[in-house]
XYZ file of C-alpha atoms in Angstrom:
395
model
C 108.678 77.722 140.111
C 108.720 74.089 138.554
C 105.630 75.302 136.738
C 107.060 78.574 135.217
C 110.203 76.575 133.831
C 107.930 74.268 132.636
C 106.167 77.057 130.549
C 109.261 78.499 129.540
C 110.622 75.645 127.858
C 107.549 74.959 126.654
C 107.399 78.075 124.788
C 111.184 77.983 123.641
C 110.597 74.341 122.071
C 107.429 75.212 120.636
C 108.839 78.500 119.371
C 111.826 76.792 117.713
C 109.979 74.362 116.090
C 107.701 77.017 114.379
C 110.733 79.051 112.817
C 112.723 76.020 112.126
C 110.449 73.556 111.142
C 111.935 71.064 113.062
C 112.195 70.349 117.247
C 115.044 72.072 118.809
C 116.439 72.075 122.451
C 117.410 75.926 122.021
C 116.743 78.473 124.875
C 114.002 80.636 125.010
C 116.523 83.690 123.567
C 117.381 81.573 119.976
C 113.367 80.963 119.414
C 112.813 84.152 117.245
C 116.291 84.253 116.000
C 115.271 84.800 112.150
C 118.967 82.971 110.390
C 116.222 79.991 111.474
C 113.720 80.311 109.254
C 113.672 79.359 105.723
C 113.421 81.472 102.548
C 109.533 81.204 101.889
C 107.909 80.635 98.685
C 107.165 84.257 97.523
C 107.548 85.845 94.186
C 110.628 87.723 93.702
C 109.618 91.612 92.804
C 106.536 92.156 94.429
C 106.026 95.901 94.947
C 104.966 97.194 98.517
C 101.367 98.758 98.602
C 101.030 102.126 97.521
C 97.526 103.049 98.511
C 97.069 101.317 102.091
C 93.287 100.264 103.217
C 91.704 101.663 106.239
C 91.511 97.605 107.692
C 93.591 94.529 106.380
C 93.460 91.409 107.627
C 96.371 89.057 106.945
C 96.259 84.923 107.872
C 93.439 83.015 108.776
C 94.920 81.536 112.895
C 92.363 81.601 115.761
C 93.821 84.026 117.580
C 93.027 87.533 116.550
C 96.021 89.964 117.146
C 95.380 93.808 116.080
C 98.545 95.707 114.574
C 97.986 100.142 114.850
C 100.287 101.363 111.646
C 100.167 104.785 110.343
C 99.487 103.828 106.910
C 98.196 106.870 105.033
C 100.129 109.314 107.637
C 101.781 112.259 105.685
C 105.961 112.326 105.253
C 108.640 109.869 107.052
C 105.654 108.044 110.102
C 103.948 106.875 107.059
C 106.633 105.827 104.995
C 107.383 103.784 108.443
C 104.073 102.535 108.955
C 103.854 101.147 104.996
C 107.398 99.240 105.881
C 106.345 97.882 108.701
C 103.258 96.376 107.439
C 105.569 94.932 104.717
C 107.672 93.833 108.031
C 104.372 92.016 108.958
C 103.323 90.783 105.576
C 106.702 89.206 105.731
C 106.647 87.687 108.996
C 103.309 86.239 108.100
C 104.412 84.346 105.019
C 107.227 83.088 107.593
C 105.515 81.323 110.333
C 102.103 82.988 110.964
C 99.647 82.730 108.484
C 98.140 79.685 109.706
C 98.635 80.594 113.676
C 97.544 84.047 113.899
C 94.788 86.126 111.696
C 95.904 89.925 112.274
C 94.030 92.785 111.553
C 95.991 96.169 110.668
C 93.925 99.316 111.164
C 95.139 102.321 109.690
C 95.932 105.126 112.838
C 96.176 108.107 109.882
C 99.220 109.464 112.262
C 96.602 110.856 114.498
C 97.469 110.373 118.292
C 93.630 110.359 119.033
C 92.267 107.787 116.647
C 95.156 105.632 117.405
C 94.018 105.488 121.193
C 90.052 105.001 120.272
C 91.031 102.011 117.941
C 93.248 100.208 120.808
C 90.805 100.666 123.248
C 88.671 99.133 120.238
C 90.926 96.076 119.829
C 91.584 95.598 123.752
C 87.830 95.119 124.095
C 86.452 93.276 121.451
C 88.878 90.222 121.554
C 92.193 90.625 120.251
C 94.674 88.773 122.676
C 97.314 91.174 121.292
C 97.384 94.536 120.387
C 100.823 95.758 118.365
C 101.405 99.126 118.174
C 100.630 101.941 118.379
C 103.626 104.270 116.949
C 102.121 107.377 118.222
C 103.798 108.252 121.730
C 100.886 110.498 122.998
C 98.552 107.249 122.336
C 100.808 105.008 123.550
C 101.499 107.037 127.087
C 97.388 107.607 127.449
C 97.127 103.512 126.974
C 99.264 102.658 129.462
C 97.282 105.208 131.735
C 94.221 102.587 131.328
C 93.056 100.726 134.335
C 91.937 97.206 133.889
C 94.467 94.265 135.188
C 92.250 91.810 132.488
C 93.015 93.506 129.220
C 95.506 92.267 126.181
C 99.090 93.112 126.778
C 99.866 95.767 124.198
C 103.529 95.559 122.016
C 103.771 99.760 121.644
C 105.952 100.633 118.402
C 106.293 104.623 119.828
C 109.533 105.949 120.078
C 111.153 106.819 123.193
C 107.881 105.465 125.107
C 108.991 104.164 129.118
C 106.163 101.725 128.810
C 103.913 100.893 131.705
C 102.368 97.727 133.278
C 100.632 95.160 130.382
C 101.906 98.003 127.841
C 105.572 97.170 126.774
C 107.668 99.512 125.130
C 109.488 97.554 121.829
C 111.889 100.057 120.169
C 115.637 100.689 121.721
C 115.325 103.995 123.636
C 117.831 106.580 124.225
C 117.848 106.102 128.060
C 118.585 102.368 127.154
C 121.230 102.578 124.798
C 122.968 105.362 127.362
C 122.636 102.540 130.128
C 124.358 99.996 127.779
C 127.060 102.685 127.074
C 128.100 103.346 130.773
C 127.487 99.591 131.791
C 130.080 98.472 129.544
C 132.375 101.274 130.980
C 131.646 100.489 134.172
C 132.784 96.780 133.524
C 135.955 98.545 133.352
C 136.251 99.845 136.845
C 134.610 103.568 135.720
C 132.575 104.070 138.836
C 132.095 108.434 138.832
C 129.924 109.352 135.597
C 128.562 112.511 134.519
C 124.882 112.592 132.393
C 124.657 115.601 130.251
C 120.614 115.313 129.104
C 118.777 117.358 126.743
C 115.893 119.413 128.969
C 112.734 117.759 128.406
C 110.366 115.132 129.212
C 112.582 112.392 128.724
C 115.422 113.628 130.755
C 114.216 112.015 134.090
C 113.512 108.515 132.189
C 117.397 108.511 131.050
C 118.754 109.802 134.159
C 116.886 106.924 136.198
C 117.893 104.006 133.679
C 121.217 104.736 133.593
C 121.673 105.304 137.562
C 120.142 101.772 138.038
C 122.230 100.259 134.880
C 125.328 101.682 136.807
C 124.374 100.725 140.559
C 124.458 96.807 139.308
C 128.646 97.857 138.442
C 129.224 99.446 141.568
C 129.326 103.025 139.666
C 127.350 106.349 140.291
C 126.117 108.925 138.270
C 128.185 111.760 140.277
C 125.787 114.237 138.889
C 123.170 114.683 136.449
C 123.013 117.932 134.040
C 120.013 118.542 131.935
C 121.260 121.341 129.081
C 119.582 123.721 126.867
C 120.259 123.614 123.065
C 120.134 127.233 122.939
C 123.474 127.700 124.738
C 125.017 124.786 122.864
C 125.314 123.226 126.677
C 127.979 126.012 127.102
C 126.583 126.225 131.546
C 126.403 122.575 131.881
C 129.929 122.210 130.891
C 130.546 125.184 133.554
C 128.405 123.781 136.285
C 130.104 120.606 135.736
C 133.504 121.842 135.900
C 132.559 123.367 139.159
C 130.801 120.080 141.021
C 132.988 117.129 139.593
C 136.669 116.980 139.356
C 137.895 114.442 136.873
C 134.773 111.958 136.058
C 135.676 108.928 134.791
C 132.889 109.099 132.058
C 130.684 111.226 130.769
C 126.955 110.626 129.040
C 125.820 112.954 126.672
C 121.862 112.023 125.659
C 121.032 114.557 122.841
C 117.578 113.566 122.078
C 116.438 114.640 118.948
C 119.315 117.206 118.643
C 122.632 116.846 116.945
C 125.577 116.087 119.828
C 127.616 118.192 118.042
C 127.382 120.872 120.085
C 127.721 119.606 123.180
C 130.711 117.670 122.184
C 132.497 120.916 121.209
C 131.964 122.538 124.046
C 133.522 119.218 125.969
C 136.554 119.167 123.390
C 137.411 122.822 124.801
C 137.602 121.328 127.979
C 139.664 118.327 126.659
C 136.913 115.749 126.694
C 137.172 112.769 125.569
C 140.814 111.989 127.181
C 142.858 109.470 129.065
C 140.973 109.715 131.973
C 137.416 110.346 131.509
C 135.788 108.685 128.420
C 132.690 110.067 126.107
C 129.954 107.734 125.922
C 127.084 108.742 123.243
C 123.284 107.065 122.670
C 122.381 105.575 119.323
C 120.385 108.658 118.663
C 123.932 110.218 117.601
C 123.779 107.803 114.463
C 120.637 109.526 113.248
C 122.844 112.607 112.505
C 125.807 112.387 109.747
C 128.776 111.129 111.567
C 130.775 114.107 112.719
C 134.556 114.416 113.741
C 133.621 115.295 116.995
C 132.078 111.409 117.734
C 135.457 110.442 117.551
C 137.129 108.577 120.657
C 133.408 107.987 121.940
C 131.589 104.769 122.771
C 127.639 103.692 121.676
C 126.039 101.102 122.419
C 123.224 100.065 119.660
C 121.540 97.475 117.452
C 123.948 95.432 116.012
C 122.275 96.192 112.085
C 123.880 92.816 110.906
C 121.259 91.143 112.845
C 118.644 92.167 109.983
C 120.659 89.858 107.539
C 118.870 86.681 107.615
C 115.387 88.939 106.896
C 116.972 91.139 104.947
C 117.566 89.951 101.276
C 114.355 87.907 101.670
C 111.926 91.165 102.183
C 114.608 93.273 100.036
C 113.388 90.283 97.027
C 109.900 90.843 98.336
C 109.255 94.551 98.206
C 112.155 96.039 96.098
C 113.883 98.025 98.801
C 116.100 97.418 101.412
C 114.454 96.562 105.103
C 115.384 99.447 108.338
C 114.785 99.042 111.870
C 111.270 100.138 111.738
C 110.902 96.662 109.515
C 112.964 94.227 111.741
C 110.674 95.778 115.168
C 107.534 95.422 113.029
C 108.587 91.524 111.917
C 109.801 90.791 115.612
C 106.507 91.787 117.080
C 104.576 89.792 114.596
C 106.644 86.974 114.985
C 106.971 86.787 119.033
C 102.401 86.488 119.295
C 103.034 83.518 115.989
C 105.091 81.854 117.982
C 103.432 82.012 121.598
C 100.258 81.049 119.600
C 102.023 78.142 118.384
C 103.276 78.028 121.898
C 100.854 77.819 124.147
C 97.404 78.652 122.195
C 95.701 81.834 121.888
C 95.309 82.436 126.179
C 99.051 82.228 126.350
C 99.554 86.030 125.994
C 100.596 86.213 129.880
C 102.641 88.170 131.595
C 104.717 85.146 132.709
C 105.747 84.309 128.977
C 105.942 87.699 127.812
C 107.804 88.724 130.874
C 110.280 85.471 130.493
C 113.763 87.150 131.875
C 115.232 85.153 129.317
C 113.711 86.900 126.782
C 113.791 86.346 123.171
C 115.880 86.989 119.742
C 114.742 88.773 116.732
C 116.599 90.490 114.066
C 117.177 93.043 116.714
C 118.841 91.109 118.648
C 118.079 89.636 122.058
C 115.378 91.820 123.790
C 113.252 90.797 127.090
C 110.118 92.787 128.618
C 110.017 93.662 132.528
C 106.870 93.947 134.615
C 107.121 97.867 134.324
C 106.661 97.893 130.746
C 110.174 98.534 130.341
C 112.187 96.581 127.674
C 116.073 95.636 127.951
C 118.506 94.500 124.970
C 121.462 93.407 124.387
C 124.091 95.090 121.796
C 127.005 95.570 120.657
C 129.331 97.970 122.079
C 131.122 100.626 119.424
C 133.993 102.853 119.513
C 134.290 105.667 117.159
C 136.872 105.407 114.974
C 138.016 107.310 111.803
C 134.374 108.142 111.289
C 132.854 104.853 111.771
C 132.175 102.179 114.130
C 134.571 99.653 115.374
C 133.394 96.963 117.396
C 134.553 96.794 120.957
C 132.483 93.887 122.910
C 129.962 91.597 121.264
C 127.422 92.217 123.865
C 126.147 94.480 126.448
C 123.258 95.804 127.861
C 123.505 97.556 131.683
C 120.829 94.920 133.229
């Protein structure tokens, strides 16, 4: 135990010296935190690429880490994939050209060559592999067997993650945990989860039910609903098995809420009594009038700000979430290189329950490949989000 807070500190210190430039006695969750790095020297203006190579290779560290991007991918995944390796390129002028030397393969989009170049990396000597965004390749990597390979940071949305394979982005089943943990704080103990049918149905309806069971709460019932009856018999059924909940959950996937949250205004949903709790995949739709009253948890998008102007100087446009993941990632194996050296990539640092904090906030991996932030906690309000707790995160 003396020798894993040992480690721990070892890695916060060394961390915090990398971004800061200076020794700091800051916990492990301040090391990444990016208001501590300063501006670097980079020309103001510089365009991002336009016509990505098949392999790049970016620093010149010892250890090797391998980044999967979608470069030349058709439509929005590889307009995401070019940001993000502008999110590394970034991150690397930061703090990691002279600890890390990463290679970025081009995955095309395709699911397939994705998987065949991480299995590529994970056997040929990269001590990190981050990425891939493709779900399919990131669910058949974590299928792997081998307890020696390179822990792999998986960029795929929605992706549970498995054991050495951590899932980075905020997922819908965490930011519905958040949600009801932050109700639950406030005595709510019966909730109601109204799920989209589909694969990732079961993954929300677990992670919420343990979020709750740390508060004391219950999920009193879990409905998964169809989109082609606008959830119109999972209101019903509900009605019928719980009287008065004290919250209810709707996850809506890739779907609009809006729906769903009609059908629950009929039955005068959001009230006094039971609250509506949403997931931050509501925000990817235009805010409706029907989100009003209900709470989300999500990334708090102020904690891009101290990257922000520096890669919106850089590259010309302004930075999303797929750029602060992509710089977190890249900046989390700089600073365990700087850390602890280029065999450092354990599970005991990576797995550090204090975890870390990037410009999304404070995140931590667990052993199932599961990660866990920390947000802010939003009520709907005249169309926009008004902040109700700084933090909170249902673990």
């Amino acid at each position: 135990m003396r020798a894993k807070k040992k480690l721990s500190r070892a890695v916060a210190l060394a961390l915090a010296a990398t971004l800061s430039g200076c020794q700091s006695k800051g916990s492990v969750t301040e090391v990444l935190d990016p208001a501590q790095i300063a501006a670097p020297n980079a020309p103001a203006g510089v365009a991002a690429a336009t016509a990505p190579q098949a392999t790049q290779s970016l620093g010149t560290g010892s250890t090797k880490i391998t980044m999967l991007l979608p470069l030349s991918a058709p439509g929005i995944a590889g307009e995401g994939g070019r940001k993000m390796l502008d999110a590394a390129r970034l991150a690397m002028t930061d703090l990691g050209s002279n600890l890390i030397t990463l290679t970025v393969e081009d995955t095309r989009g395709d699911a397939g060559y994705a998987k065949d170049l991480a299995v590529k990396a994970i056997t040929t000597g990269s001590k990190v592999v981050i990425g891939p965004s493709e779900l399919p390749a990131a669910q058949n990597i974590a299928k792997l067997s081998g307890s020696n390979r390179p822990p792999v940071l998986a960029l795929a949305d929605n992706f549970a993650g498995g054991p050495g394979v951590y899932a980075v982005r905020l997922s819908e089943a965490d930011s519905a945990a958040a949600g009801a943990a932050a109700i639950a704080t406030k005595g709510a103990k019966k909730f109601v989860l109204l799920v989209a049918s589909g694969a990732n149905a079961g993954v929300v309806e677990k992670r919420v039910a343990n979020g709750l069971s740390i508060y004391g709460a219950s999920l009193a019932v879990t409905l998964p609903y169809s989109l082609t009856d606008g959830g119109a018999k999972a209101i019903a059924d509900m009605g019928s098995l719980v009287e008065t909940p004290d919250a209810v959950i709707v996850a809506s996937g890739d779907a609009s809420p809006s729906p769903m949250l009609a059908a629950l205004k009929s039955k005068g949903i959001p009230s006094k009594t039971t609250k509506l709790i949403g997931t931050d995949r509501w925000l990817e739709h235009p805010m409706d009038p029907l989100f009003e009253g209900a709470y989300i948890a999500t990334l708090d998008q102020g904690e891009t700000g101290p990257i922000a102007d520096r890669f919106k100087t850089t590259y010309n446009y302004r930075p999303d979430v797929n750029v602060a993941y992509a710089y977190d990632m890249v900046a989390l194996t700089a600073g365990i290189a700087s850390a602890v050296g280029p065999d450092g990539f354990s599970k005991q640092v990576l797995e550090n329950p204090s975890g870390f904090r990037g410009s999304t906030g404070l995140f931590r991996f667990r052993a199932d490949g599961s990660s866990q932030r920390s947000m802010p906690f939003y009520r709907v309000e005249k169309g926009a989000l008004k902040l109700v707790e700084k933090s909170t995160s249902g673990f």
